[in-house]
Coordinates of C-alpha atoms and ligand atoms in Angstrom, one line a residue:
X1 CA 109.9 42.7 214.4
X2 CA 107.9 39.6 213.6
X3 CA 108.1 37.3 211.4
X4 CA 105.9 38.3 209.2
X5 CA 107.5 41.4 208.1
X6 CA 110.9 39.7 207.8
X7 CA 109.5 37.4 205.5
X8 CA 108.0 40.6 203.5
X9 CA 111.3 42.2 203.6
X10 CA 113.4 39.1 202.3
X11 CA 110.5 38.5 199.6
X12 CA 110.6 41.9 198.5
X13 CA 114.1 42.1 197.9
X14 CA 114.2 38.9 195.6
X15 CA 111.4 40.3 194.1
X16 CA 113.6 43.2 193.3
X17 CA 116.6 40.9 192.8
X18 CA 114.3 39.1 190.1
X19 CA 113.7 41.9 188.1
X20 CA 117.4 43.3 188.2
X21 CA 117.8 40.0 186.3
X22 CA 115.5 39.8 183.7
X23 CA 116.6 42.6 182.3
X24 CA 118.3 41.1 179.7
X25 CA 115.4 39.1 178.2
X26 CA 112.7 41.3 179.2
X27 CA 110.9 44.1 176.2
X28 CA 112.4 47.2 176.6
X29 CA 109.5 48.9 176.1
X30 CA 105.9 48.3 178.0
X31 CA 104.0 45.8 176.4
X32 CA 100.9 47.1 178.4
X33 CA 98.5 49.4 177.0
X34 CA 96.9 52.5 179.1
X35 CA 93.6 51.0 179.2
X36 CA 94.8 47.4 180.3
X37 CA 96.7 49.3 183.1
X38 CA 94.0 51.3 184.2
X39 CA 91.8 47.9 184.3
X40 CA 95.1 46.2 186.3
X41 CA 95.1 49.2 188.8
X42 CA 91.4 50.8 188.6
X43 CA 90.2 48.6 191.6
X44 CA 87.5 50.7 194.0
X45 CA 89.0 52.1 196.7
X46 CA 89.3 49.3 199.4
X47 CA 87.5 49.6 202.5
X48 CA 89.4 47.6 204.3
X49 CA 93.2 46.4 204.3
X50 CA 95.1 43.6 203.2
X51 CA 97.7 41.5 203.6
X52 CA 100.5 43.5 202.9
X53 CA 102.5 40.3 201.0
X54 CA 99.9 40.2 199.1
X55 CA 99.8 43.8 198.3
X56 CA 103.9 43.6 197.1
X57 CA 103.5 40.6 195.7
X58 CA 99.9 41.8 193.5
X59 CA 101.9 45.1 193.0
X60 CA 105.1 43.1 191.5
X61 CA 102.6 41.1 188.9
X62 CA 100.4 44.1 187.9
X63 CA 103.2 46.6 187.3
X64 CA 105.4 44.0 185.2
X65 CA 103.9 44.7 181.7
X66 CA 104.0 48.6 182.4
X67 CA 107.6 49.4 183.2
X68 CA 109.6 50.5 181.1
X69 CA 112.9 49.2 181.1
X70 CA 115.0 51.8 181.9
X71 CA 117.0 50.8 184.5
X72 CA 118.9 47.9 181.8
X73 CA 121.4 48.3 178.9
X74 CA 119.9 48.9 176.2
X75 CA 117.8 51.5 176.7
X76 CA 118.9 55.0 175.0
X77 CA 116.0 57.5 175.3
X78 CA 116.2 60.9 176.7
X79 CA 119.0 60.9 179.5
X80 CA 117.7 58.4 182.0
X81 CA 120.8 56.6 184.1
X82 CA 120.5 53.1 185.6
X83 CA 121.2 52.6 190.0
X84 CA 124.7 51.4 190.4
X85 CA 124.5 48.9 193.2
X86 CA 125.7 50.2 195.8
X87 CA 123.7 53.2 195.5
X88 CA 120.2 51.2 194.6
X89 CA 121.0 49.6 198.1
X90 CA 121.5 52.5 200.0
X91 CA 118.4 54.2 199.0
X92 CA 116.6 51.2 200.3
X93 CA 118.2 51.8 203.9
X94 CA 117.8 55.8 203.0
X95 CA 113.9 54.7 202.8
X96 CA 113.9 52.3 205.5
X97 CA 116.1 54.4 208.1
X98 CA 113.5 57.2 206.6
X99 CA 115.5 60.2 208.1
X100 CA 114.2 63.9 207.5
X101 CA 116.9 65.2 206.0
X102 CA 116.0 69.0 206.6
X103 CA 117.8 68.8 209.9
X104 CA 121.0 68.1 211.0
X105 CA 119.0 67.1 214.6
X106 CA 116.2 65.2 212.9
X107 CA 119.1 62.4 211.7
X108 CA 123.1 63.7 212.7
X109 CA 124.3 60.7 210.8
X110 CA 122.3 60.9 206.9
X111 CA 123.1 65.1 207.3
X112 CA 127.3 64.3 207.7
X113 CA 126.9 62.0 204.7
X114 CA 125.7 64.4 202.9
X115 CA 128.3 67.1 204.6
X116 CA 131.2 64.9 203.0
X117 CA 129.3 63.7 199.6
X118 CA 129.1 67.7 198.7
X119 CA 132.6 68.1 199.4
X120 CA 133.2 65.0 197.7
X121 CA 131.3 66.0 194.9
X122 CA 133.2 69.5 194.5
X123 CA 136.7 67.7 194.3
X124 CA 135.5 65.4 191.6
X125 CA 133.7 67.9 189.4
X126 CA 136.4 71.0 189.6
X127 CA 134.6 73.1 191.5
X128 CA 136.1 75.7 194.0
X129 CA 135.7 73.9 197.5
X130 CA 134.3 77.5 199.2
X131 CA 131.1 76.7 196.8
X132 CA 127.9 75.5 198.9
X133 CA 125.9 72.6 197.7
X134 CA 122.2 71.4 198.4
X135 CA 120.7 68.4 196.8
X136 CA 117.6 68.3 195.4
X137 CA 115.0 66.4 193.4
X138 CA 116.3 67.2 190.3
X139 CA 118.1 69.6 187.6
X140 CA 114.8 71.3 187.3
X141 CA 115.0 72.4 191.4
X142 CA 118.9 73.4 191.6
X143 CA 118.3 75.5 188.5
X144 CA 115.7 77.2 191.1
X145 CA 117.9 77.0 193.6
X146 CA 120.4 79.0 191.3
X147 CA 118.4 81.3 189.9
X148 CA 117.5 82.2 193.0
X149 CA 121.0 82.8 194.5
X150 CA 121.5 84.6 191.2
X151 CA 118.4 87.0 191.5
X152 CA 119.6 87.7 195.5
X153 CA 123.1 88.5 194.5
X154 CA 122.1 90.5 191.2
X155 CA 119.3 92.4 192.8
X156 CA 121.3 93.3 196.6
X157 CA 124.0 94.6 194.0
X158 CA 121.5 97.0 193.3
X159 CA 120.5 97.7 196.3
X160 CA 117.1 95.7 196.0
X161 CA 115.9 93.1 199.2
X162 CA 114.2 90.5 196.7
X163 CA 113.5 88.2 199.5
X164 CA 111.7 91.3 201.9
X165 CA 110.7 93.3 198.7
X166 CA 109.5 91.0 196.3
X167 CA 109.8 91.9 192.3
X168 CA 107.1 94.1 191.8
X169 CA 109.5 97.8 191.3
X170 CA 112.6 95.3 191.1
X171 CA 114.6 95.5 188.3
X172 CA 114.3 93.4 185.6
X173 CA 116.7 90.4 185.5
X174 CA 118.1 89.0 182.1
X175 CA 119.1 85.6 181.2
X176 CA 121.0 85.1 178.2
X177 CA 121.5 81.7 176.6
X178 CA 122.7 80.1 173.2
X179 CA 119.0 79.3 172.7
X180 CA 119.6 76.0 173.0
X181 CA 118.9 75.8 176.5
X182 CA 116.6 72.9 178.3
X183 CA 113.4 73.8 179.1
X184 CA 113.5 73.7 182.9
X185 CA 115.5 76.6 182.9
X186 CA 112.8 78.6 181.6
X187 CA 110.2 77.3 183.7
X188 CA 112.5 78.1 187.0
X189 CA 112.6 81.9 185.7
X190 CA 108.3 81.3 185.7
X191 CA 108.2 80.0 188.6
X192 CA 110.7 82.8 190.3
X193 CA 109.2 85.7 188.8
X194 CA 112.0 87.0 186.2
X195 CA 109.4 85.7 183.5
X196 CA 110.1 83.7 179.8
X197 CA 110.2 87.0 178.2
X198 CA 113.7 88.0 179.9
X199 CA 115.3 85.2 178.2
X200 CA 117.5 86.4 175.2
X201 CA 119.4 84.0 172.5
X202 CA 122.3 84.8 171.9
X203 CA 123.0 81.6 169.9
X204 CA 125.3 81.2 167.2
X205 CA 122.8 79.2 164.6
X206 CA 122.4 75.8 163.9
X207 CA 124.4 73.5 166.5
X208 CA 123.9 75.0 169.8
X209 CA 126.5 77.1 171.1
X210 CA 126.8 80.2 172.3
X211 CA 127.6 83.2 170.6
X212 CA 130.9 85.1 172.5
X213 CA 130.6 88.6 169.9
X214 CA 126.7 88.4 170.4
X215 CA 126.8 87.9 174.0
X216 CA 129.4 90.8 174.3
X217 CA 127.1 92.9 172.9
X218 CA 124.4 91.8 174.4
X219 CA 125.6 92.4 177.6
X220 CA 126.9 95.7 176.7
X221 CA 123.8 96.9 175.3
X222 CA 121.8 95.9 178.2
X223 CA 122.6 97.5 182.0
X224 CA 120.1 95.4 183.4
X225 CA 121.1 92.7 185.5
X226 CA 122.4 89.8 183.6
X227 CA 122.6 85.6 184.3
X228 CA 124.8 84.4 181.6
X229 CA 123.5 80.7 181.1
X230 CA 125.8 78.1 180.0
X231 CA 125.5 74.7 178.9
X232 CA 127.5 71.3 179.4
X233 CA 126.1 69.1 177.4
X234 CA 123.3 69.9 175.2
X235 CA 120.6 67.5 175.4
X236 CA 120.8 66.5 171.7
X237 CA 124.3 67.3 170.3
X238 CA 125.6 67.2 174.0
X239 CA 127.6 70.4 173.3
X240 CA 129.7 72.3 175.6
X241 CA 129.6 76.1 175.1
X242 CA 133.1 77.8 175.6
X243 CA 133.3 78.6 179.6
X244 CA 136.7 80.3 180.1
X245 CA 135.3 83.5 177.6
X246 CA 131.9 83.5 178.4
X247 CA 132.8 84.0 181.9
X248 CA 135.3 86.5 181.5
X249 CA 132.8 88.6 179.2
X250 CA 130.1 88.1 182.1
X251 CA 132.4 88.6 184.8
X252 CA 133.7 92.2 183.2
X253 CA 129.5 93.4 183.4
X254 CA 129.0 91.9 186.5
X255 CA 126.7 89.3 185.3
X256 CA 126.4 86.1 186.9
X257 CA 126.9 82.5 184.8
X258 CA 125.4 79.5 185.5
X259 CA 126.2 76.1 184.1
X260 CA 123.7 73.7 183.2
X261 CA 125.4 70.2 183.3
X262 CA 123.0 68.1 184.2
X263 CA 125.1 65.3 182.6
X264 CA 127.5 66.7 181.0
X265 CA 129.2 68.2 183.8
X266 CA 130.6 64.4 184.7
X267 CA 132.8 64.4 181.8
X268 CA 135.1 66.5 183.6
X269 CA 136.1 63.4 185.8
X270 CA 137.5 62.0 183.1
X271 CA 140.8 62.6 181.8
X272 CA 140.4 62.0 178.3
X273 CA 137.0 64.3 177.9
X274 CA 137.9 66.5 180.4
X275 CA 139.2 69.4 178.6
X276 CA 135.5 70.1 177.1
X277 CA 134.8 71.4 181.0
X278 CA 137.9 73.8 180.5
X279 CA 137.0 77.4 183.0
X280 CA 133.9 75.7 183.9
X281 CA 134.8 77.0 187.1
X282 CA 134.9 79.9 186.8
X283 CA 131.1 80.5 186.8
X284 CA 128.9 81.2 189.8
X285 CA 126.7 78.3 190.1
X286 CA 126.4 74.8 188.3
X287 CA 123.7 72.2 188.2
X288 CA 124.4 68.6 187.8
X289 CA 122.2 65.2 188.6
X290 CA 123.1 62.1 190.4
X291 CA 119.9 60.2 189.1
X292 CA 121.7 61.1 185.3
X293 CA 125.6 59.7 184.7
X294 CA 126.1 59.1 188.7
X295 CA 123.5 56.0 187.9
X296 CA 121.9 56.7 191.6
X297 CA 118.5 56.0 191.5
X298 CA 115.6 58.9 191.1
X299 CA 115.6 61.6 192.4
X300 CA 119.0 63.4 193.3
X301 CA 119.5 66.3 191.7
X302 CA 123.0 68.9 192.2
X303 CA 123.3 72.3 193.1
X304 CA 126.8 74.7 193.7
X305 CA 127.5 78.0 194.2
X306 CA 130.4 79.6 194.9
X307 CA 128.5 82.3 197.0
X308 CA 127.3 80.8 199.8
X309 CA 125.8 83.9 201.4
X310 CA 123.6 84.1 198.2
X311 CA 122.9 80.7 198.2
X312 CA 121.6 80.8 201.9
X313 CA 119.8 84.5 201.4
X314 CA 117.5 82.7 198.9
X315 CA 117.1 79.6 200.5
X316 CA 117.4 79.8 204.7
X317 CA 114.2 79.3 206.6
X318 CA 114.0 79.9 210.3
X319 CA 111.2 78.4 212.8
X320 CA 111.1 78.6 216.5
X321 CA 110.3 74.8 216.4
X322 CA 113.2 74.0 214.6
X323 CA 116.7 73.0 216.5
X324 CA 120.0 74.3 215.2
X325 CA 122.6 71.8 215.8
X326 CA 126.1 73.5 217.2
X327 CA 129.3 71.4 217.6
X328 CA 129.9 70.7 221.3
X329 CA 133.7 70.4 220.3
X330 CA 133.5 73.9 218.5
X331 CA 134.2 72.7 215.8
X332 CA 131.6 74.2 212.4
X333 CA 127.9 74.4 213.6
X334 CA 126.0 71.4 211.7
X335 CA 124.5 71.6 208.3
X336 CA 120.9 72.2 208.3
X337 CA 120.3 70.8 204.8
X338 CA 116.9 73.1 204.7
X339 CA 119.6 76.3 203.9
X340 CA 120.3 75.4 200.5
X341 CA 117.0 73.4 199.3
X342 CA 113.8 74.8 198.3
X343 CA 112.6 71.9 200.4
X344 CA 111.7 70.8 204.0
X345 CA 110.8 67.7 204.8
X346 CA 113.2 65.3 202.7
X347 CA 114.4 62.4 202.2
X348 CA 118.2 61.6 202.6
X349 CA 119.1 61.5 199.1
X350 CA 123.0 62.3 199.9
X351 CA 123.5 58.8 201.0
X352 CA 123.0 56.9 197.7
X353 CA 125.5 59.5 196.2
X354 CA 127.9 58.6 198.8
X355 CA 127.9 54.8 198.4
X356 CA 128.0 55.6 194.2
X357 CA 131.4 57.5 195.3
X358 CA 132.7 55.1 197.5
X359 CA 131.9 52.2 195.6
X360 CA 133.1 53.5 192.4
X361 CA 135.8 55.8 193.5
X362 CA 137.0 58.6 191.1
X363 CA 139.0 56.0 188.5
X364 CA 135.4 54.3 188.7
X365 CA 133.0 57.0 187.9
X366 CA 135.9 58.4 185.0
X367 CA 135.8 55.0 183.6
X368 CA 131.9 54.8 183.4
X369 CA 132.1 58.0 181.4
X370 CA 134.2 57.1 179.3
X371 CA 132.5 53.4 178.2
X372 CA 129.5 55.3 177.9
X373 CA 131.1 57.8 175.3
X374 CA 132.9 54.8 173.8
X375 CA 129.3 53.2 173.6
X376 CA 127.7 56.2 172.2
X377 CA 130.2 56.2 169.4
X378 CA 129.8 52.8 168.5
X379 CA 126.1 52.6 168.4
X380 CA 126.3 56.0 166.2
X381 CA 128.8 54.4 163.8
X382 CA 127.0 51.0 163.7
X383 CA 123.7 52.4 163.0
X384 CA 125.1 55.2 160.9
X385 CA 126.8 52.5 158.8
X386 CA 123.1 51.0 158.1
X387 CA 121.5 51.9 154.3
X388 CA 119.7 54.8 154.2
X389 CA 120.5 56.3 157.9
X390 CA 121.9 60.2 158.1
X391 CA 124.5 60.5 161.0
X392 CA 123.2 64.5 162.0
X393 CA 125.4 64.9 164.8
X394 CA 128.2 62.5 166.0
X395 CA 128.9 62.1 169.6
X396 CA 130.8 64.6 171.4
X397 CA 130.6 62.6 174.9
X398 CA 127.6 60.4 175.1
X399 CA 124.8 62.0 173.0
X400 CA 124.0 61.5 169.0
X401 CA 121.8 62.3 166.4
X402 CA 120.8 59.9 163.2
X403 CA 117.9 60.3 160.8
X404 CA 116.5 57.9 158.4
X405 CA 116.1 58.8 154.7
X406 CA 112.9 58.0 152.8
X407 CA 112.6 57.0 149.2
X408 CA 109.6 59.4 148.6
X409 CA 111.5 62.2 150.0
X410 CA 109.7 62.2 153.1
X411 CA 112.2 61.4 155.7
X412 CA 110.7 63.2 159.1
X413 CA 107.5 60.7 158.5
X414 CA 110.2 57.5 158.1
X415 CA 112.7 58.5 160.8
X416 CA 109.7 58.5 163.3
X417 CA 108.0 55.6 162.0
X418 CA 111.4 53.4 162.1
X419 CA 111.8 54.7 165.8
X420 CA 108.3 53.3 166.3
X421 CA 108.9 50.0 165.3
X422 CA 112.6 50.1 167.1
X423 CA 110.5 50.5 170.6
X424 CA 107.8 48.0 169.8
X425 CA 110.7 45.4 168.5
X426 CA 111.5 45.8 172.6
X427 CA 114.9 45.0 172.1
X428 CA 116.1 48.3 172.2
X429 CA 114.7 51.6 172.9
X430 CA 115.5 55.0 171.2
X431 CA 113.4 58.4 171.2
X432 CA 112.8 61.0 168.9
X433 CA 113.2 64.8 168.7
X434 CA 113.2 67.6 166.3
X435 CA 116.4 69.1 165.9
X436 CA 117.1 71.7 163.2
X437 CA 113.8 71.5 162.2
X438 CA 113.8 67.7 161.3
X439 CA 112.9 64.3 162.6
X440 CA 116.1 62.5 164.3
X441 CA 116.2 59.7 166.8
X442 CA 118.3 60.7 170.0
X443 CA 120.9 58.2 171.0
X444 CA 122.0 58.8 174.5
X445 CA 124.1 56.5 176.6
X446 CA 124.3 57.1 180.7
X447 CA 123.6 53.6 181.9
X448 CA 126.2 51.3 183.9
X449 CA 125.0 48.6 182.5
X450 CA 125.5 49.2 179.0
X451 CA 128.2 46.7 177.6
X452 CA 129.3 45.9 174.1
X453 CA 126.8 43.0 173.6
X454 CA 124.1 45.7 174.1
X455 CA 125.3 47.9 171.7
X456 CA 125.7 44.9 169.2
X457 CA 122.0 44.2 169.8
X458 CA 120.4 47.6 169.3
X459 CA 122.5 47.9 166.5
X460 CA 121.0 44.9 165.3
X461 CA 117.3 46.1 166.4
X462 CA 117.7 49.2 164.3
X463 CA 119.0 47.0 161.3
X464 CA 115.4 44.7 161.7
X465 CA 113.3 47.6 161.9
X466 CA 115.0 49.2 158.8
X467 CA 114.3 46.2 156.7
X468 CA 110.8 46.6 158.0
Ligands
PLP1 C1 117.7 66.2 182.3 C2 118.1 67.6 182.1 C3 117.6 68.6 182.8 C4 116.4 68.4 183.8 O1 116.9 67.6 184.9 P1 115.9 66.9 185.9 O2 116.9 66.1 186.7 O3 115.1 66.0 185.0 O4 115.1 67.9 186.6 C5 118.1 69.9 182.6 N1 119.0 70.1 181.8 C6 119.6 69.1 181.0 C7 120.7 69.5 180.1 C8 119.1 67.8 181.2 O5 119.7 66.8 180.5

């Protein structure tokens, strides 16, 4: 290598260094508006190349108003975890060793890692260690991942080939839900055929949870084939919907349950939240993300199922280019991570999940739950303590709900406009939704880097904006 590039590298990763530590004195939010961006960026295509310093270091000046700042303490919108060391570093190497991780033989080491970081994974969430695994870019892709183990297994029960047949004469497959669920479970069932229009709520009102009598009946009414569809952790209340019966009412009708625990799912490391994930193993398949409470950087997303054969019918590909790895000591053939994936070509995104694990061990990743949950509380009592705030829903693990009350009575048209000037204030940055048909601001806690002085100050942001 020459020295050129070394001196890229090394400038690059101060440059990265640099903005890991300002952070803390940086806006929140972007200060950039979408026209100045598009005039920073909107340069004609170049004809010819340039120095690629100066590319990093033009990139490094003209992104700097436009980022939001995520990836530090005091940020609280949607569910958005922060990189954990260890694992930021690692997906630098995962990019620079740049491994296709669709094949054990296209990189032996990066497909072991990710071998041992399921397993891993399994022991630490409760899950039954026969379940397979894939990783993937996201919640949204191991709910298709699911789905689609769930639609092979439902559909063979019946006799039906979906992957040689197709749908079209299939029958119909339902998926019942509280109502509550998250949006990308809907759009997997578009995307694999079953359709929006199979999805039944079986909800038990306001709050989110499901509803045990109604989804007895509901699969006793119905003898099509069911997906029971659970939640850990709804994304405003942060919920958990009772496992243990739900499964055993879907498990008497042969119906299939899948968890959706995108975050919440990680409070089953720890021992004091723990008993919210109670028969949570019981189901057939769970989602999770590393990218959410694991604080690996973008994009690792979790799948599980205990059926492997199901798993693999949905998912396997065979080529005649392709090379299937056996174990010269005859030991288990390799793990061709394009089994369990809706993907080929990939990147190795089991290796920053393995150096989360290892650098945070169990005690470490239990203790990061619970400082987020402790967070979460605080910042929901501190700001609930403020005049005129609503507290709608108090954390359960790491997820709140507060409104702010108007003197004229109009309090969805306050709530948002107080949320508005919290994000411009940049000190802080909270988001909004519409939960039981009113304005609320979301408070959600998943970063590492959250401590108390963080809290102290977006309690303190929320106080300045009140006051105007
Ligand atoms: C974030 C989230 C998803 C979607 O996950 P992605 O990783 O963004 O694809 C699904 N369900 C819940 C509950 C979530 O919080």
């Amino acid at each position: 290598m020459d020295a050129d590039q070394r001196r890229l590298f090394d400038r690059t990763a101060r440059h990265a260094a640099d903005f890991l530590a300002g952070l803390g004195s940086r806006p929140v939010a972007p200060t950039a508006s979408l026209a100045r961006l598009r005039e920073v960026f909107g340069r004609p295509l170049p004809e010819d190349g340039l120095d690629a310093e100066r590319v990093v270091d033009e990139l490094v000046r003209d992104t700097a108003d436009g980022l939001l700042g995520s990836a530090g303490g005091r940020f609280f919108g949607w569910v958005v975890g922060g990189g954990v060391p260890a694992a930021l570093a690692a997906d630098w190497l995962t990019a620079t060793w740049d491994q296709n991780a669709a094949l054990h033989a296209a990189g032996p080491a990066v497909a072991v890692v990710e071998e041992v970081a399921g397993a891993w994974l399994k022991e630490l969430l409760g899950l039954p260690a026969e379940a397979s695994f894939g990783f993937t870019t996201g919640a949204q892709s191991a709910h298709l991942t699911a789905l689609a183990a769930a639609r092979h297994r439902l559909l063979a029960d019946r006799g039906w080939d979906v992957e040689r047949r197709g749908l079209a004469g299939a029958p119909a497959v339902r998926v019942l839900t509280s109502g509550w669920q998250h949006a990308s479970i809907e759009r997997a069932m578009r995307l694999l055929g079953l359709g929006a229009d199979q999805l039944r709520g079986v909800g038990s009102g306001p709050g989110g949870l499901i509803d045990l009598a109604a989804l007895e009946r509901e699969l006793a009414a119905c003898d099509a084939p069911a997906v029971v569809c659970l939640q850990a952790g709804e994304i405003n209340t942060g919920l958990f919907d009772p496992f243990g019966e739900a499964c055993a009412l879907a498990a008497a009708r042969g119906a299939w349950v899948h968890v959706d625990g995108a975050f919440g799912l990680w409070a089953g490391v720890s021992e004091r939240h723990g008993h919210l994930l109670a028969g949570v193993d019981r189901a057939d398949s769970w989602t999770t993300d590393g990218h959410k409470w694991l604080n690996v950087p973008f994009d690792c997303g979790l799948v599980f199922v205990r059926h492997p054969a199901a798993h693999r019918g949905a998912m396997s590909t065979k080529a005649s280019y392709l090379v299937h790895t056996e174990d010269e000591a005859g030991g288990a053939p390799a793990r061709d991570q394009l089994d369990w994936t809706p993907e080929w070509s990939r990147r190795a995104r089991a290796v920053p999940v393995y150096a989360a694990i290892r650098s945070l061990g169990r005690r470490g990743i239990a203790a990061l739950v619970d400082r987020c949950v402790d967070h979460a509380h605080r910042l929901v009592a501190g700001i609930g303590a403020l005049p005129g705030v609503e507290v709608l829903s108090p954390p359960v693990i790491n997820q709140g709900l507060v409104r702010f009350l108007a003197e004229d009575g109009d309090h969805d048209a306050h709530t948002d406009r107080v949320i508005g000037r919290v994000q411009r204030g940049g000190e802080a940055w909270f988001g909004g939704t519409t939960w039981n048909g009113v304005r609320a601001m979301r408070i959600s806690v998943v970063n590492w880097r959250t401590d108390d002085h963080d809290v102290d100050r977006a309690v303190a942001a929320v106080r300045a904006a009140l006051s105007g």
